[in-house]
Amino acid sequence: MKNILYVFVALITLFSSCDKNTDPVFDKSPEQRLSSVLSEYKAKLTQGDGYWIAYYSGSAILMKFNEDNTVEFKSTYDGGKEDKTVTYRVGASQVPELVFENYTVFQALYEANRSTGEYEFLFDHISDDRIDFISKTDLGDIKTKLTFFKGTPEDIDKVKAMIAKFAKMSFFKKVLVAGTSYEAMLITIPGEATLQVVDEDGSISSKKYDFEVTKDGLLFSPEITIDGIDVASFIYDEGKGQFIANAGGKNISIEVGAKPTAPQKGIYSDFMKTNFKVIENYSYALDSVQPLLKQDIPLLSAFQIYVQWGYVLAYAPKHVDGKWAGFSAFTFAENPDAADELLVAWDSRIYGQWWKDIYYNDGGQKLLGFILDPNGLYIMKAGLDSYYLISNSDPSQYVLVE
């Protein structure tokens, strides 16, 4: 009974002590607690020199957050045309969010990639060297994500140097796992990678991943699954000319490979069955084609190829001189020196009123030079009715057509 009494007295003493020394957290109103969190988040952004780098939609974005609520942008997007200083705030509608109060490269990327882009993000997780955000507007369970990594002023130049190296690499990239017979093919276009694996029955299975070229290698989101192993990033080994990762106790490499000795049988006939095709994406080596052309044709949407009718046309739906212009009298023939490969010839005929805006533009010349490769184009299946066309003369140049 005495023991029970002692416990009862001790509890009374404890509660009395708690009353006199209330936890300061509970002294604050919800508004005060939220303000404290927002101040903490801003302090994290501006800590040290305030530099953070993000990799998003095929571009690297370096940001310097300042105490005066300004942020300085440098990026690899569109030659740095969206590099500027704008104001920002760390606020909250329902949860803490980072708000850029002026037009930035994030909005530019969103407008260029509406099907996959996003530019409004909520704070999700914070650590000393990274900040994870999730989309503010995605409605589904799977949210678009963005990560800021702690950066340095030199990071953007390092990314540009890595992109320049990557742009010269061949379309044909092999993925190997040391100590196993595993082999896959990795196909990359800015912002997207496709892993192709030949199954035991000879069929090809493909899976797409978001990926970015970073200052020291490649970053995949979500993690790329290779032989059952999830890998987030690869580091470029300059000496070996390979991208290397160590995951799951395995050494995994991405190597630039040679063109297959023979293309898929009948692929030329399959390619020619559908007349109308659109160039949906370009390799890093051809990534300047659209931006260069848009200097003279701001309303340019895409290039269309009519393989049976022999047209290569630029489509600009609101152009005052007509929606289409380009070139006609192309011949899309099977390469006589390489079965199931494509050899394109042009009879120098034109179409539409603004064809000169294409022909005399560096981007237009680059595209025509690719299409008219004297050594032909290698064809590779990408999907049900989509294909990669790869230059035989320079396999770092390729496009995706659908």
PDB file of C-alpha atoms in Angstrom, residues 38-278:
ATOM      1  CA  LEU A  38       9.250  27.603 -42.940  1.00  0.00           C
ATOM      2  CA  SER A  39      12.156  29.533 -41.430  1.00  0.00           C
ATOM      3  CA  GLU A  40      14.030  26.258 -40.965  1.00  0.00           C
ATOM      4  CA  TYR A  41      13.429  25.304 -44.610  1.00  0.00           C
ATOM      5  CA  LYS A  42      14.637  28.670 -45.878  1.00  0.00           C
ATOM      6  CA  ALA A  43      17.736  28.396 -43.688  1.00  0.00           C
ATOM      7  CA  LYS A  44      18.438  25.020 -45.281  1.00  0.00           C
ATOM      8  CA  LEU A  45      18.201  26.531 -48.784  1.00  0.00           C
ATOM      9  CA  THR A  46      20.592  29.368 -47.960  1.00  0.00           C
ATOM     10  CA  GLN A  47      23.036  27.401 -45.810  1.00  0.00           C
ATOM     11  CA  GLY A  48      26.689  27.720 -46.751  1.00  0.00           C
ATOM     12  CA  ASP A  49      26.931  29.438 -50.117  1.00  0.00           C
ATOM     13  CA  GLY A  50      23.320  28.589 -51.010  1.00  0.00           C
ATOM     14  CA  TYR A  51      24.126  26.508 -54.099  1.00  0.00           C
ATOM     15  CA  TRP A  52      21.883  23.596 -55.098  1.00  0.00           C
ATOM     16  CA  ILE A  53      21.672  21.657 -58.356  1.00  0.00           C
ATOM     17  CA  ALA A  54      18.710  19.771 -59.814  1.00  0.00           C
ATOM     18  CA  TYR A  55      18.459  17.470 -62.828  1.00  0.00           C
ATOM     19  CA  TYR A  56      15.088  17.706 -64.524  1.00  0.00           C
ATOM     20  CA  SER A  57      13.520  16.902 -67.917  1.00  0.00           C
ATOM     21  CA  GLY A  58      16.913  16.457 -69.559  1.00  0.00           C
ATOM     22  CA  SER A  59      18.448  19.639 -68.148  1.00  0.00           C
ATOM     23  CA  ALA A  60      20.686  20.560 -65.230  1.00  0.00           C
ATOM     24  CA  ILE A  61      19.611  23.568 -63.156  1.00  0.00           C
ATOM     25  CA  LEU A  62      22.022  25.285 -60.753  1.00  0.00           C
ATOM     26  CA  MET A  63      20.450  27.617 -58.172  1.00  0.00           C
ATOM     27  CA  LYS A  64      21.967  30.010 -55.647  1.00  0.00           C
ATOM     28  CA  PHE A  65      19.494  30.883 -52.887  1.00  0.00           C
ATOM     29  CA  ASN A  66      20.199  34.183 -51.151  1.00  0.00           C
ATOM     30  CA  GLU A  67      19.021  35.550 -47.809  1.00  0.00           C
ATOM     31  CA  ASP A  68      17.323  38.501 -49.550  1.00  0.00           C
ATOM     32  CA  ASN A  69      14.764  36.113 -51.115  1.00  0.00           C
ATOM     33  CA  THR A  70      16.404  36.071 -54.538  1.00  0.00           C
ATOM     34  CA  VAL A  71      17.604  32.986 -56.375  1.00  0.00           C
ATOM     35  CA  GLU A  72      20.111  32.966 -59.238  1.00  0.00           C
ATOM     36  CA  PHE A  73      19.602  30.395 -62.025  1.00  0.00           C
ATOM     37  CA  LYS A  74      22.065  28.811 -64.430  1.00  0.00           C
ATOM     38  CA  SER A  75      21.042  25.830 -66.552  1.00  0.00           C
ATOM     39  CA  THR A  76      21.861  23.727 -69.584  1.00  0.00           C
ATOM     40  CA  TYR A  77      18.372  24.331 -71.003  1.00  0.00           C
ATOM     41  CA  ASP A  78      18.174  26.114 -74.382  1.00  0.00           C
ATOM     42  CA  GLY A  79      21.695  27.467 -74.178  1.00  0.00           C
ATOM     43  CA  GLY A  80      21.046  29.174 -70.862  1.00  0.00           C
ATOM     44  CA  LYS A  81      18.433  31.563 -72.255  1.00  0.00           C
ATOM     45  CA  GLU A  82      16.383  31.243 -69.068  1.00  0.00           C
ATOM     46  CA  ASP A  83      19.330  32.029 -66.779  1.00  0.00           C
ATOM     47  CA  LYS A  84      18.195  34.881 -64.548  1.00  0.00           C
ATOM     48  CA  THR A  85      17.710  36.068 -60.981  1.00  0.00           C
ATOM     49  CA  VAL A  86      14.159  35.972 -59.588  1.00  0.00           C
ATOM     50  CA  THR A  87      12.504  36.237 -56.194  1.00  0.00           C
ATOM     51  CA  TYR A  88      11.350  33.221 -54.217  1.00  0.00           C
ATOM     52  CA  ARG A  89       9.544  32.458 -50.997  1.00  0.00           C
ATOM     53  CA  VAL A  90       9.123  29.457 -48.763  1.00  0.00           C
ATOM     54  CA  GLY A  91       5.409  29.423 -48.032  1.00  0.00           C
ATOM     55  CA  ALA A  92       2.514  27.103 -47.355  1.00  0.00           C
ATOM     56  CA  SER A  93      -0.962  26.610 -48.732  1.00  0.00           C
ATOM     57  CA  GLN A  94      -1.596  23.282 -47.008  1.00  0.00           C
ATOM     58  CA  VAL A  95       1.998  22.096 -46.599  1.00  0.00           C
ATOM     59  CA  PRO A  96       5.356  23.891 -47.013  1.00  0.00           C
ATOM     60  CA  GLU A  97       6.191  24.742 -50.616  1.00  0.00           C
ATOM     61  CA  LEU A  98       8.909  26.504 -52.567  1.00  0.00           C
ATOM     62  CA  VAL A  99       7.476  29.257 -54.761  1.00  0.00           C
ATOM     63  CA  PHE A 100       9.373  31.048 -57.523  1.00  0.00           C
ATOM     64  CA  GLU A 101       7.594  34.366 -57.952  1.00  0.00           C
ATOM     65  CA  ASN A 102       8.685  34.950 -61.551  1.00  0.00           C
ATOM     66  CA  TYR A 103       9.010  32.915 -64.742  1.00  0.00           C
ATOM     67  CA  THR A 104      11.933  30.475 -64.477  1.00  0.00           C
ATOM     68  CA  VAL A 105      13.531  27.599 -66.345  1.00  0.00           C
ATOM     69  CA  PHE A 106      11.142  25.250 -64.492  1.00  0.00           C
ATOM     70  CA  GLN A 107       8.151  26.878 -66.194  1.00  0.00           C
ATOM     71  CA  ALA A 108       9.995  26.823 -69.534  1.00  0.00           C
ATOM     72  CA  LEU A 109      10.626  23.088 -69.185  1.00  0.00           C
ATOM     73  CA  TYR A 110       7.010  22.535 -68.187  1.00  0.00           C
ATOM     74  CA  GLU A 111       5.767  24.348 -71.291  1.00  0.00           C
ATOM     75  CA  ALA A 112       8.152  22.359 -73.498  1.00  0.00           C
ATOM     76  CA  ASN A 113       7.130  18.997 -71.948  1.00  0.00           C
ATOM     77  CA  ARG A 114       3.508  19.355 -70.891  1.00  0.00           C
ATOM     78  CA  SER A 115       2.887  15.614 -70.885  1.00  0.00           C
ATOM     79  CA  THR A 116       5.586  15.014 -68.275  1.00  0.00           C
ATOM     80  CA  GLY A 117       6.591  18.424 -66.962  1.00  0.00           C
ATOM     81  CA  GLU A 118       5.879  20.004 -63.602  1.00  0.00           C
ATOM     82  CA  TYR A 119       6.953  23.239 -61.957  1.00  0.00           C
ATOM     83  CA  GLU A 120       5.110  23.447 -58.622  1.00  0.00           C
ATOM     84  CA  PHE A 121       6.632  21.332 -55.853  1.00  0.00           C
ATOM     85  CA  LEU A 122       6.065  20.694 -52.159  1.00  0.00           C
ATOM     86  CA  PHE A 123       8.799  19.952 -49.618  1.00  0.00           C
ATOM     87  CA  ASP A 124       8.917  16.211 -48.957  1.00  0.00           C
ATOM     88  CA  HIS A 125      12.191  15.393 -47.189  1.00  0.00           C
ATOM     89  CA  ILE A 126      15.220  17.423 -46.130  1.00  0.00           C
ATOM     90  CA  SER A 127      18.779  16.407 -45.237  1.00  0.00           C
ATOM     91  CA  ASP A 128      22.106  18.231 -45.186  1.00  0.00           C
ATOM     92  CA  ASP A 129      23.017  17.455 -48.801  1.00  0.00           C
ATOM     93  CA  ARG A 130      19.656  17.011 -50.559  1.00  0.00           C
ATOM     94  CA  ILE A 131      16.078  18.250 -50.547  1.00  0.00           C
ATOM     95  CA  ASP A 132      13.324  16.089 -52.040  1.00  0.00           C
ATOM     96  CA  PHE A 133      10.176  17.650 -53.473  1.00  0.00           C
ATOM     97  CA  ILE A 134       6.939  16.166 -54.823  1.00  0.00           C
ATOM     98  CA  SER A 135       4.486  17.634 -57.304  1.00  0.00           C
ATOM     99  CA  LYS A 136       1.870  20.040 -56.001  1.00  0.00           C
ATOM    100  CA  THR A 137      -0.614  19.288 -58.788  1.00  0.00           C
ATOM    101  CA  ASP A 138      -0.283  15.557 -59.592  1.00  0.00           C
ATOM    102  CA  LEU A 139      -3.560  13.897 -58.608  1.00  0.00           C
ATOM    103  CA  GLY A 140      -2.513  10.240 -58.621  1.00  0.00           C
ATOM    104  CA  ASP A 141      -0.626   8.186 -56.051  1.00  0.00           C
ATOM    105  CA  ILE A 142       2.567   8.409 -58.123  1.00  0.00           C
ATOM    106  CA  LYS A 143       3.855  11.961 -57.804  1.00  0.00           C
ATOM    107  CA  THR A 144       6.378  13.736 -60.003  1.00  0.00           C
ATOM    108  CA  LYS A 145       9.535  14.174 -57.938  1.00  0.00           C
ATOM    109  CA  LEU A 146      12.404  16.632 -57.958  1.00  0.00           C
ATOM    110  CA  THR A 147      15.600  16.540 -55.922  1.00  0.00           C
ATOM    111  CA  PHE A 148      17.960  19.394 -55.115  1.00  0.00           C
ATOM    112  CA  PHE A 149      21.536  18.216 -54.457  1.00  0.00           C
ATOM    113  CA  LYS A 150      24.011  20.426 -52.608  1.00  0.00           C
ATOM    114  CA  GLY A 151      26.026  22.129 -55.297  1.00  0.00           C
ATOM    115  CA  THR A 152      29.030  24.294 -56.088  1.00  0.00           C
ATOM    116  CA  PRO A 153      29.447  27.217 -58.527  1.00  0.00           C
ATOM    117  CA  GLU A 154      31.436  24.965 -60.890  1.00  0.00           C
ATOM    118  CA  ASP A 155      28.769  22.258 -61.181  1.00  0.00           C
ATOM    119  CA  ILE A 156      26.972  23.614 -64.243  1.00  0.00           C
ATOM    120  CA  ASP A 157      30.214  23.708 -66.266  1.00  0.00           C
ATOM    121  CA  LYS A 158      30.969  20.139 -65.178  1.00  0.00           C
ATOM    122  CA  VAL A 159      27.527  19.029 -66.381  1.00  0.00           C
ATOM    123  CA  LYS A 160      28.053  20.750 -69.735  1.00  0.00           C
ATOM    124  CA  ALA A 161      31.375  18.956 -70.126  1.00  0.00           C
ATOM    125  CA  MET A 162      29.763  15.593 -69.335  1.00  0.00           C
ATOM    126  CA  ILE A 163      26.895  16.251 -71.775  1.00  0.00           C
ATOM    127  CA  ALA A 164      29.451  17.086 -74.483  1.00  0.00           C
ATOM    128  CA  LYS A 165      31.136  13.711 -73.900  1.00  0.00           C
ATOM    129  CA  PHE A 166      27.838  11.855 -73.774  1.00  0.00           C
ATOM    130  CA  ALA A 167      26.609  13.528 -76.982  1.00  0.00           C
ATOM    131  CA  LYS A 168      29.487  11.964 -78.910  1.00  0.00           C
ATOM    132  CA  MET A 169      28.711   8.449 -77.703  1.00  0.00           C
ATOM    133  CA  SER A 170      27.125   5.938 -80.039  1.00  0.00           C
ATOM    134  CA  PHE A 171      23.455   4.970 -79.945  1.00  0.00           C
ATOM    135  CA  PHE A 172      24.606   1.418 -79.230  1.00  0.00           C
ATOM    136  CA  LYS A 173      25.245   1.065 -75.486  1.00  0.00           C
ATOM    137  CA  LYS A 174      25.526  -2.291 -73.703  1.00  0.00           C
ATOM    138  CA  VAL A 175      24.724  -2.925 -70.052  1.00  0.00           C
ATOM    139  CA  LEU A 176      26.800  -5.698 -68.475  1.00  0.00           C
ATOM    140  CA  VAL A 177      26.864  -7.267 -65.013  1.00  0.00           C
ATOM    141  CA  ALA A 178      30.282  -8.625 -64.039  1.00  0.00           C
ATOM    142  CA  GLY A 179      30.409 -12.367 -63.376  1.00  0.00           C
ATOM    143  CA  THR A 180      27.128 -13.048 -65.198  1.00  0.00           C
ATOM    144  CA  SER A 181      25.937 -13.558 -68.765  1.00  0.00           C
ATOM    145  CA  TYR A 182      23.483 -10.667 -68.450  1.00  0.00           C
ATOM    146  CA  GLU A 183      23.500  -8.214 -71.340  1.00  0.00           C
ATOM    147  CA  ALA A 184      21.000  -5.497 -72.209  1.00  0.00           C
ATOM    148  CA  MET A 185      20.847  -2.459 -74.446  1.00  0.00           C
ATOM    149  CA  LEU A 186      20.400   1.060 -73.115  1.00  0.00           C
ATOM    150  CA  ILE A 187      18.864   3.618 -75.482  1.00  0.00           C
ATOM    151  CA  THR A 188      19.070   7.247 -74.411  1.00  0.00           C
ATOM    152  CA  ILE A 189      17.418  10.437 -75.576  1.00  0.00           C
ATOM    153  CA  PRO A 190      17.453  13.636 -73.501  1.00  0.00           C
ATOM    154  CA  GLY A 191      15.554  12.943 -70.297  1.00  0.00           C
ATOM    155  CA  GLU A 192      14.561   9.357 -71.109  1.00  0.00           C
ATOM    156  CA  ALA A 193      16.306   5.982 -71.190  1.00  0.00           C
ATOM    157  CA  THR A 194      14.961   2.657 -72.444  1.00  0.00           C
ATOM    158  CA  LEU A 195      16.396  -0.643 -71.241  1.00  0.00           C
ATOM    159  CA  GLN A 196      15.905  -3.420 -73.798  1.00  0.00           C
ATOM    160  CA  VAL A 197      16.463  -7.048 -72.808  1.00  0.00           C
ATOM    161  CA  VAL A 198      16.240 -10.082 -75.087  1.00  0.00           C
ATOM    162  CA  ASP A 199      14.167 -12.689 -73.255  1.00  0.00           C
ATOM    163  CA  GLU A 200      14.800 -16.441 -73.391  1.00  0.00           C
ATOM    164  CA  ASP A 201      12.150 -16.896 -76.096  1.00  0.00           C
ATOM    165  CA  GLY A 202      13.841 -14.294 -78.297  1.00  0.00           C
ATOM    166  CA  SER A 203      11.286 -11.560 -77.653  1.00  0.00           C
ATOM    167  CA  ILE A 204      12.414  -8.093 -76.590  1.00  0.00           C
ATOM    168  CA  SER A 205      11.120  -6.522 -73.392  1.00  0.00           C
ATOM    169  CA  SER A 206      11.543  -2.790 -72.835  1.00  0.00           C
ATOM    170  CA  LYS A 207      11.146  -0.469 -69.870  1.00  0.00           C
ATOM    171  CA  LYS A 208      11.500   3.311 -69.835  1.00  0.00           C
ATOM    172  CA  TYR A 209      13.110   5.406 -67.119  1.00  0.00           C
ATOM    173  CA  ASP A 210      13.649   9.097 -66.550  1.00  0.00           C
ATOM    174  CA  PHE A 211      17.358   9.787 -66.592  1.00  0.00           C
ATOM    175  CA  GLU A 212      19.702  12.759 -66.494  1.00  0.00           C
ATOM    176  CA  VAL A 213      23.316  13.434 -67.363  1.00  0.00           C
ATOM    177  CA  THR A 214      24.946  14.745 -64.183  1.00  0.00           C
ATOM    178  CA  LYS A 215      28.272  16.401 -63.445  1.00  0.00           C
ATOM    179  CA  ASP A 216      29.943  13.002 -62.985  1.00  0.00           C
ATOM    180  CA  GLY A 217      27.726  10.420 -64.697  1.00  0.00           C
ATOM    181  CA  LEU A 218      24.102   9.345 -65.051  1.00  0.00           C
ATOM    182  CA  LEU A 219      21.139   9.525 -62.671  1.00  0.00           C
ATOM    183  CA  PHE A 220      18.005   7.369 -63.029  1.00  0.00           C
ATOM    184  CA  SER A 221      14.550   8.010 -61.569  1.00  0.00           C
ATOM    185  CA  PRO A 222      13.079   5.692 -60.527  1.00  0.00           C
ATOM    186  CA  GLU A 223      16.091   3.458 -60.040  1.00  0.00           C
ATOM    187  CA  ILE A 224      16.841   1.371 -63.113  1.00  0.00           C
ATOM    188  CA  THR A 225      16.481  -2.387 -62.544  1.00  0.00           C
ATOM    189  CA  ILE A 226      19.340  -4.399 -64.045  1.00  0.00           C
ATOM    190  CA  ASP A 227      19.330  -8.177 -63.587  1.00  0.00           C
ATOM    191  CA  GLY A 228      17.111  -7.732 -60.533  1.00  0.00           C
ATOM    192  CA  ILE A 229      19.350  -5.045 -59.014  1.00  0.00           C
ATOM    193  CA  ASP A 230      18.115  -1.465 -58.526  1.00  0.00           C
ATOM    194  CA  VAL A 231      20.674   1.166 -59.500  1.00  0.00           C
ATOM    195  CA  ALA A 232      20.193   4.909 -58.971  1.00  0.00           C
ATOM    196  CA  SER A 233      23.348   6.320 -60.529  1.00  0.00           C
ATOM    197  CA  PHE A 234      26.479   5.580 -62.546  1.00  0.00           C
ATOM    198  CA  ILE A 235      29.849   7.339 -62.383  1.00  0.00           C
ATOM    199  CA  TYR A 236      31.802   7.914 -65.586  1.00  0.00           C
ATOM    200  CA  ASP A 237      35.224   6.244 -65.652  1.00  0.00           C
ATOM    201  CA  GLU A 238      37.314   8.383 -68.003  1.00  0.00           C
ATOM    202  CA  GLY A 239      40.065   5.786 -68.342  1.00  0.00           C
ATOM    203  CA  LYS A 240      37.728   2.962 -69.327  1.00  0.00           C
ATOM    204  CA  GLY A 241      35.273   5.136 -71.239  1.00  0.00           C
ATOM    205  CA  GLN A 242      32.438   3.443 -69.315  1.00  0.00           C
ATOM    206  CA  PHE A 243      29.770   4.301 -66.784  1.00  0.00           C
ATOM    207  CA  ILE A 244      30.281   2.239 -63.635  1.00  0.00           C
ATOM    208  CA  ALA A 245      28.079   1.356 -60.657  1.00  0.00           C
ATOM    209  CA  ASN A 246      28.425  -1.019 -57.742  1.00  0.00           C
ATOM    210  CA  ALA A 247      25.092  -2.243 -56.408  1.00  0.00           C
ATOM    211  CA  GLY A 248      23.863  -5.440 -54.831  1.00  0.00           C
ATOM    212  CA  GLY A 249      27.464  -6.588 -54.555  1.00  0.00           C
ATOM    213  CA  LYS A 250      27.839  -6.501 -58.351  1.00  0.00           C
ATOM    214  CA  ASN A 251      29.904  -4.340 -60.675  1.00  0.00           C
ATOM    215  CA  ILE A 252      27.620  -3.016 -63.404  1.00  0.00           C
ATOM    216  CA  SER A 253      28.856  -1.143 -66.469  1.00  0.00           C
ATOM    217  CA  ILE A 254      27.402   0.752 -69.413  1.00  0.00           C
ATOM    218  CA  GLU A 255      29.699   0.413 -72.416  1.00  0.00           C
ATOM    219  CA  VAL A 256      29.542   1.934 -75.863  1.00  0.00           C
ATOM    220  CA  GLY A 257      29.050  -1.016 -78.200  1.00  0.00           C
ATOM    221  CA  ALA A 258      29.299  -1.698 -81.904  1.00  0.00           C
ATOM    222  CA  LYS A 259      26.370  -1.784 -84.292  1.00  0.00           C
ATOM    223  CA  PRO A 260      24.754  -5.247 -84.440  1.00  0.00           C
ATOM    224  CA  THR A 261      26.122  -7.329 -87.288  1.00  0.00           C
ATOM    225  CA  ALA A 262      22.651  -7.624 -88.815  1.00  0.00           C
ATOM    226  CA  PRO A 263      19.434  -5.629 -88.314  1.00  0.00           C
ATOM    227  CA  GLN A 264      16.092  -7.196 -87.489  1.00  0.00           C
ATOM    228  CA  LYS A 265      14.927  -9.109 -90.526  1.00  0.00           C
ATOM    229  CA  GLY A 266      12.093  -7.390 -92.391  1.00  0.00           C
ATOM    230  CA  ILE A 267      12.359  -4.153 -90.415  1.00  0.00           C
ATOM    231  CA  TYR A 268      12.660  -1.998 -93.542  1.00  0.00           C
ATOM    232  CA  SER A 269       9.340  -3.349 -94.860  1.00  0.00           C
ATOM    233  CA  ASP A 270       7.708  -2.803 -91.469  1.00  0.00           C
ATOM    234  CA  PHE A 271       9.030   0.747 -91.366  1.00  0.00           C
ATOM    235  CA  MET A 272       7.632   1.565 -94.809  1.00  0.00           C
ATOM    236  CA  LYS A 273       4.115   0.221 -94.128  1.00  0.00           C
ATOM    237  CA  THR A 274       3.011   3.412 -92.372  1.00  0.00           C
ATOM    238  CA  ASN A 275       3.366   6.503 -94.548  1.00  0.00           C
ATOM    239  CA  PHE A 276       3.059   9.276 -91.943  1.00  0.00           C
ATOM    240  CA  LYS A 277       5.640   9.600 -89.169  1.00  0.00           C
ATOM    241  CA  VAL A 278       6.637  12.348 -86.733  1.00  0.00           C
TER     242      VAL A 278
END
